[in-house]
Coordinates of C-alpha atoms in Angstrom, one line a residue:
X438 CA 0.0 0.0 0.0
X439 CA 2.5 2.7 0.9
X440 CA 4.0 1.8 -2.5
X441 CA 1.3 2.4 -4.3
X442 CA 0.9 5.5 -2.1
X443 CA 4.5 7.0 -2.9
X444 CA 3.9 6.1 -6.7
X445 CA 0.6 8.0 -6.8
X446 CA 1.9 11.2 -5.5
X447 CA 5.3 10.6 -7.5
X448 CA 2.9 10.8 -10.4
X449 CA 0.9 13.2 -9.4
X450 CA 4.2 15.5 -9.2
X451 CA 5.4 14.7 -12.4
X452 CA 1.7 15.7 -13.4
X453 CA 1.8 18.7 -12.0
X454 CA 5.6 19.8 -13.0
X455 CA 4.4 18.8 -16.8
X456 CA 1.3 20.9 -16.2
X457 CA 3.5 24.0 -15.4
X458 CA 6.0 23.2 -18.2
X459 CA 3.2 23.0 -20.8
X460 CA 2.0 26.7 -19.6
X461 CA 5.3 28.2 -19.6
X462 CA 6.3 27.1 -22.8
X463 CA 3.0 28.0 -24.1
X464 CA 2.9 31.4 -23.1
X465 CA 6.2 32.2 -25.0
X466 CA 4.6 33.4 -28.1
X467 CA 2.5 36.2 -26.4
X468 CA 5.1 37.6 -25.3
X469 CA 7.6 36.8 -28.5
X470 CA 4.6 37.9 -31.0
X471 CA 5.0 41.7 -29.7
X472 CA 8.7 41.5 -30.2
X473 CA 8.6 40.4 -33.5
X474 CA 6.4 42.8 -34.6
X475 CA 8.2 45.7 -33.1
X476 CA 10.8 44.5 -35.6
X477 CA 13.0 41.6 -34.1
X478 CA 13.4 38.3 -36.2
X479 CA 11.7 35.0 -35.0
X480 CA 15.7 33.5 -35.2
X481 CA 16.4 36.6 -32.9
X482 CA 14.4 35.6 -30.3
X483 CA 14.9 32.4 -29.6
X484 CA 19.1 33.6 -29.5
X485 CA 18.0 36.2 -26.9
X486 CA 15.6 33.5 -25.0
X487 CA 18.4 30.5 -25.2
X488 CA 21.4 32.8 -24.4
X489 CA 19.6 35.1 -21.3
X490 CA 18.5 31.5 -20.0
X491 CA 22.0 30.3 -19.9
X492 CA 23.8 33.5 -18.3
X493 CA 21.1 33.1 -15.8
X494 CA 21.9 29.6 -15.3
X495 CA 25.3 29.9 -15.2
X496 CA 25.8 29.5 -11.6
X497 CA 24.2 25.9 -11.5
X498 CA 26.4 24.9 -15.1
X499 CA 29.3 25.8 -12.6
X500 CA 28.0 24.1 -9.8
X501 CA 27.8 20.8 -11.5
X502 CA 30.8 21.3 -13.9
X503 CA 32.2 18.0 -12.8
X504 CA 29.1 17.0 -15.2
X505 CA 31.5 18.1 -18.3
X506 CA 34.0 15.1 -17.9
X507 CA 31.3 12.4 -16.2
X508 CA 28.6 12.8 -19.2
X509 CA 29.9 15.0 -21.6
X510 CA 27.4 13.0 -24.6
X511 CA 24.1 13.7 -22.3
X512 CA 25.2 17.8 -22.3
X513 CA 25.8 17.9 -25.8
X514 CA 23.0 15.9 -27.3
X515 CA 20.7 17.6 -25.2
X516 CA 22.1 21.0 -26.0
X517 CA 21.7 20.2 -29.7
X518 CA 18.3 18.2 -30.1
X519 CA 16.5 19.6 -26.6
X520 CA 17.5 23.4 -27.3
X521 CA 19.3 24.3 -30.2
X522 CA 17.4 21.7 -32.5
X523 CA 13.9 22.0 -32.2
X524 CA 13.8 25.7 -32.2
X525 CA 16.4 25.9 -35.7
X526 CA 14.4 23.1 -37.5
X527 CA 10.9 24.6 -36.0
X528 CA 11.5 28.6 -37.6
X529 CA 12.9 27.3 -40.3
X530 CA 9.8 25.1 -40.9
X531 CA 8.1 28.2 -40.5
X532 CA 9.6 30.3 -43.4
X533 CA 8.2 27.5 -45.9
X534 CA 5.1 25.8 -44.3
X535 CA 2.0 26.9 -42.8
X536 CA 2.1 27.7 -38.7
X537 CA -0.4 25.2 -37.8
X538 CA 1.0 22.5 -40.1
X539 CA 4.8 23.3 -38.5
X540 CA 3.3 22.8 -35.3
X541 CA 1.6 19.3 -36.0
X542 CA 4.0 17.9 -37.2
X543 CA 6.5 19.0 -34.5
X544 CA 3.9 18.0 -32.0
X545 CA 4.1 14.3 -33.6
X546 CA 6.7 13.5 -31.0
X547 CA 5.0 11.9 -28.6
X548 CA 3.8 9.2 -30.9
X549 CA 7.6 8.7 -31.8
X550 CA 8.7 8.5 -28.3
X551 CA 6.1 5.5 -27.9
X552 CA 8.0 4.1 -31.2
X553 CA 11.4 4.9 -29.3
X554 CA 10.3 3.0 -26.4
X555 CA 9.0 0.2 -27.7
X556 CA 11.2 -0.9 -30.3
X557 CA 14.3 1.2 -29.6
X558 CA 14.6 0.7 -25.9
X559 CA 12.2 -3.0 -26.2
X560 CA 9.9 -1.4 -23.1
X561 CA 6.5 -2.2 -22.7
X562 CA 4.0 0.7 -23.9
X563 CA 1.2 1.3 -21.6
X564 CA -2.5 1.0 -23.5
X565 CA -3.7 4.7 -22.0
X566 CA -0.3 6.1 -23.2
X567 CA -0.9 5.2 -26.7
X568 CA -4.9 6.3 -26.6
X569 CA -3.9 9.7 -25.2
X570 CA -1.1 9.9 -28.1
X571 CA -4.0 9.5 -30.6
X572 CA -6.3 11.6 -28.6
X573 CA -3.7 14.5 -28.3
X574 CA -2.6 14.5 -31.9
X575 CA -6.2 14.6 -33.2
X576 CA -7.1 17.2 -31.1
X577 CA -3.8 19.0 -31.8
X578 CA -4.9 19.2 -35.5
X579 CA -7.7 21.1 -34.4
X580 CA -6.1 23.6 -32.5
X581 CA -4.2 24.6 -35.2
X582 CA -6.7 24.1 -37.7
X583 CA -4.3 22.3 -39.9
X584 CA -6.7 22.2 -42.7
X585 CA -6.8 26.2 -43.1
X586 CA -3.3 26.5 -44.4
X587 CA -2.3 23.4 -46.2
X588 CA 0.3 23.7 -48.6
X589 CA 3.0 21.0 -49.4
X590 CA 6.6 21.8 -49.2
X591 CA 9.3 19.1 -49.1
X592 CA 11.7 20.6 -47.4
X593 CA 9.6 22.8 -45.0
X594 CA 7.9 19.3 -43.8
X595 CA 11.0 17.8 -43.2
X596 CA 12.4 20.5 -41.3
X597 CA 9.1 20.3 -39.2
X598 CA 9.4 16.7 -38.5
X599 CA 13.6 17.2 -37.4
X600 CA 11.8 19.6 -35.0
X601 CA 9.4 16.4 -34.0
X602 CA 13.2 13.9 -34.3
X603 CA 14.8 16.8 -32.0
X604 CA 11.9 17.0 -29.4
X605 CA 12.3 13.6 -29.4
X606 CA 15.7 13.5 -27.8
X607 CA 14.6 16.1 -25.4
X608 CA 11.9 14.0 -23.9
X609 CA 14.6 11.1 -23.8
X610 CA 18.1 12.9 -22.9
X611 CA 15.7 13.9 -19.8
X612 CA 14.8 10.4 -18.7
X613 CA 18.2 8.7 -19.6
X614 CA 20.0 11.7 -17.4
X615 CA 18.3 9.4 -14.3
X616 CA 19.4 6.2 -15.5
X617 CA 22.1 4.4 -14.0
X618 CA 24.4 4.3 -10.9
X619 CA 25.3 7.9 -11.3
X620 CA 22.4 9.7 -12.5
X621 CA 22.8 13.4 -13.8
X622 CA 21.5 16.1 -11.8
X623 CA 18.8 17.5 -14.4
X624 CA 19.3 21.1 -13.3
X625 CA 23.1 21.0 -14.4
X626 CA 21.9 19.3 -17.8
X627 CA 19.6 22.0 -18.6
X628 CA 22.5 24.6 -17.7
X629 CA 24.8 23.2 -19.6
X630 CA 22.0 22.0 -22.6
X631 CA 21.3 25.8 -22.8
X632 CA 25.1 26.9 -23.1
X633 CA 25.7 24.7 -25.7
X634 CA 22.3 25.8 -27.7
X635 CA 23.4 29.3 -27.1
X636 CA 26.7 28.9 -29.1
X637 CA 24.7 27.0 -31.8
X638 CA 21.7 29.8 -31.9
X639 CA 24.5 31.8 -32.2
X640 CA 26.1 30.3 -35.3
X641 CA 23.2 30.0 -37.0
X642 CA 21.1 33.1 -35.7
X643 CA 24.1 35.4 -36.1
X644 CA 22.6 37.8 -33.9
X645 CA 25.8 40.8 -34.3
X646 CA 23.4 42.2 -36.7
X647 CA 20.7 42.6 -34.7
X648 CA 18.0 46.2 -33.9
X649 CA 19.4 46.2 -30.0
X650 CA 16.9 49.6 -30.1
X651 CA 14.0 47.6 -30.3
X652 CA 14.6 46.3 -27.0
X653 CA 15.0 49.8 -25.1
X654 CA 11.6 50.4 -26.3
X655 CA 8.1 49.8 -25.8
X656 CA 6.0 46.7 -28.1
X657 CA 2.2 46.5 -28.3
X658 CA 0.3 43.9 -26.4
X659 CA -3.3 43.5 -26.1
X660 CA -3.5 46.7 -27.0
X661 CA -1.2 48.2 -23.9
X662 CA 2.4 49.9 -24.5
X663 CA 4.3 46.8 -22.8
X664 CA 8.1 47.5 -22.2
X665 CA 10.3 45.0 -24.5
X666 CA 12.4 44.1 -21.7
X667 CA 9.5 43.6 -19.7
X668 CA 8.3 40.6 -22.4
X669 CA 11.9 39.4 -22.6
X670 CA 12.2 39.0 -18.9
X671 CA 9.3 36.6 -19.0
X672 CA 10.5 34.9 -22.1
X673 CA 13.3 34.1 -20.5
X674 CA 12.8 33.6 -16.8
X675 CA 9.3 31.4 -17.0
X676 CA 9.0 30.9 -20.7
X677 CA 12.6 29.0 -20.7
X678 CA 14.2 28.8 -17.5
X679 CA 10.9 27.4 -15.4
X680 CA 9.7 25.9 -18.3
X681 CA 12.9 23.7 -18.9
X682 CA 13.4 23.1 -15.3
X683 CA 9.7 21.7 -14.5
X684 CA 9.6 19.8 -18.2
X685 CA 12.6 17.5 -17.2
X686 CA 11.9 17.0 -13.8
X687 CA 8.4 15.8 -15.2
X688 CA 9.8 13.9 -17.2
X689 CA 12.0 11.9 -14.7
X690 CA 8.7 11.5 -12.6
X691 CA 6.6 10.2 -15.2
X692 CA 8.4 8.8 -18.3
X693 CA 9.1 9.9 -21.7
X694 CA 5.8 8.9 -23.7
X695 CA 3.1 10.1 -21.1
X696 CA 5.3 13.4 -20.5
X697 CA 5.3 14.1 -24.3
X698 CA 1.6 13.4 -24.3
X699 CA 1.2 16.3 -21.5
X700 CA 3.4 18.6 -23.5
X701 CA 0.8 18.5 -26.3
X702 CA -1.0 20.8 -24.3
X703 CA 1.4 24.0 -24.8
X704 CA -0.4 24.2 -28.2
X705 CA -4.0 24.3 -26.6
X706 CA -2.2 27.5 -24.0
X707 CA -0.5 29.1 -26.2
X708 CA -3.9 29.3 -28.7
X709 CA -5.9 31.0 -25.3
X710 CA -3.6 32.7 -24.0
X711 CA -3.2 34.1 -27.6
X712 CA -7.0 34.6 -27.6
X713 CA -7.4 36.3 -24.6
X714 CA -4.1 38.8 -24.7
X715 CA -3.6 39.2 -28.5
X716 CA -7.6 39.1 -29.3
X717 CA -7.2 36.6 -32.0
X718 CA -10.1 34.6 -33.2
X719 CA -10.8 30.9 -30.9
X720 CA -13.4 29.1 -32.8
X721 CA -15.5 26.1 -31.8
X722 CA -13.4 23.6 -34.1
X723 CA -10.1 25.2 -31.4
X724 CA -12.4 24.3 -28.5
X725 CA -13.0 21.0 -28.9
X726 CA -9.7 20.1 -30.4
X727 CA -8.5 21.9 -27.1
X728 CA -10.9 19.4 -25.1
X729 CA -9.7 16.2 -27.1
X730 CA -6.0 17.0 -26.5
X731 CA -6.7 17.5 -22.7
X732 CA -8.9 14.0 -22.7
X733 CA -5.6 13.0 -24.2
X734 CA -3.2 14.3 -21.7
X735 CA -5.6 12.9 -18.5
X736 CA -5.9 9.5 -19.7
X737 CA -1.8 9.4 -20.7
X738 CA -1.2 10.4 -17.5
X739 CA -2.7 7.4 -16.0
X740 CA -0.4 5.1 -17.3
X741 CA 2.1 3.4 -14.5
X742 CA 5.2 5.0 -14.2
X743 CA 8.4 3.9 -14.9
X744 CA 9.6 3.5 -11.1
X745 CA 6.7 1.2 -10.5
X746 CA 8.4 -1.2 -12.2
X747 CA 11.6 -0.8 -9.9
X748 CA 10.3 -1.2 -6.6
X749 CA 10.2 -4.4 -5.3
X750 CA 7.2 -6.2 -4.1
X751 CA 6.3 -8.8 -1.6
X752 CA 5.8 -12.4 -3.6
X753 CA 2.5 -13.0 -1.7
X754 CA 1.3 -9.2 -2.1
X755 CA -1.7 -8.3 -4.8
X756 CA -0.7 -6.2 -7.3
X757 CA -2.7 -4.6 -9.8
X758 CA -1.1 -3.9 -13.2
X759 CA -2.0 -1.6 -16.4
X760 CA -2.4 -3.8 -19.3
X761 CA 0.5 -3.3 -21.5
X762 CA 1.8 -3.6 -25.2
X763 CA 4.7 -6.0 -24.8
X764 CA 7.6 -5.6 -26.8
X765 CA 6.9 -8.7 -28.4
X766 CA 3.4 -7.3 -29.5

């Protein structure tokens, strides 16, 4: 019983932690839609999100520098798929394919991380996992009303789906950091994860030539004169830092597939949050989409997490177990 007690709230955590993640990253657009407007690049952005994340992480990345020479492959792939990856690929997508149709396919990750786990890793698949992975990406489609904007472009759809590949190894850098005798502390992977996507962002972004006026001034939201710094402060504090912090930690107290599932909901967030500061349009087809994704999320998060399978259990005691995909089928 107290086993099944201390996995419940584990979960429950993990739920919670995802919950947070999902509205942080969500509410990054509101406040990155004014910038961009007021004259910044997408590309821009995400160099001044990534790179203010890391200085302010900085102190942690030297905390745990002994994490440089124990698991310098963890640091590095998650600095390149986790952070530099999935936003390059994703606003690149973006200059060739429709927004909503970007975002679909990036949000196809979750039903590759149940395709990682299964026959990758050879780990069971829990049936509510894979249900909520079908539920979310339904219901993602009609967030984004994918059908309003569908246009076919080779490479814009393949740049979309390395997004999907790269959020991929986020979800699973985060749960392998836990594995093994020496796990890595997550907060000195995302320090180091965003340092390394900084100096890539920065390759690629080339941010020298960048209007540094735009962000001594003032950019329009919902209306209101918001100062600039005032929206980067929240992009990167909550929409970066808090929102990369909670997401692994979610992930390490849940698992891969049913934390992806969860994640689906930053789509559903960032379309209200988009409604309700920005005044754009939410119609019916968004609502229910938004309801089928969050049916999704609730019934992935009753899978059985990954510790329950750890613990040991009295021979003689009862235990009740999710019906699961085998490996084996």
């Amino acid at each position: 019983m107290r086993i099944s007690e201390g996995h419940s709230q584990r979960r429950n955590v993990g739920l919670g932690l995802a919950l947070v993640s999902a509205f942080a990253f969500g509410g990054s657009g509101v406040a990155a839609k004014p910038l961009i407007e007021a004259g910044l690049a997408p590309l821009e952005v995400t160099w001044l999100r990534v790179t203010g994340a890391a200085l302010v992480l900085l102190p942690l990345a030297w905390r745990h520098r002994g994490l440089l020479t124990r698991r310098p492959g963890l640091l590095v792939g998650f600095g390149l798929l986790g952070v530099a990856g999935v936003q390059a690929c994703y606003f690149a997508a973006l200059s060739r394919i429709p927004v909503g149709v970007a975002m679909l396919v990036e949000y196809f990750a979750p039903a590759l991380v149940l395709g990682w786990v299964r026959f990758v890793q050879r780990r069971p698949v829990s049936r509510a996992a894979v249900i909520g992975v079908v539920l979310a990406v339904g219901g993602l489609a009609c967030v984004v009303e994918v059908w309003s904007g569908l246009g076919f472009n080779l490479l814009g759809l393949l740049l979309a789906l390395g997004a999907a590949f790269c959020q991929v190894g986020y979800f699973v850098l985060a749960d392998h950091g836990s594995d093994g005798r020496d796990p890595a502390d997550p907060f000195g992977v995302i320090a180091y994860g965003l340092l390394i996507g900084a100096v890539v962002l920065t390759v690629i972004g080339r941010p020298w030539g960048m209007d540094w006026t735009v962000l001594t001034g003032r950019a329009d939201l919902a209306g209101a004169r918001v100062p600039a710094l005032a929206l980067l402060a929240w992009i990167v504090l909550v929409a970066t830092v808090i929102a990369y912090l909670t997401g692994v930690l979610s992930v390490r107290r849940l698992s891969p597939q049913v934390a992806g599932v969860v994640a689906c909901l930053e789509a559903v967030i960032a379309t209200v949050l988009a409604w309700v500061l920005l005044d754009e349009h939410l119609g019916v087809a968004q609502v229910v989409g938004g309801a089928v994704v969050l049916s999704g999320a609730l019934i992935a998060q009753t899978s059985t997490p990954k510790a329950a399978t750890a613990e040991p259990v009295a021979a003689s005691a009862p235990v009740e177990e999710e019906r699961e995909f085998s490996a084996g089928g």
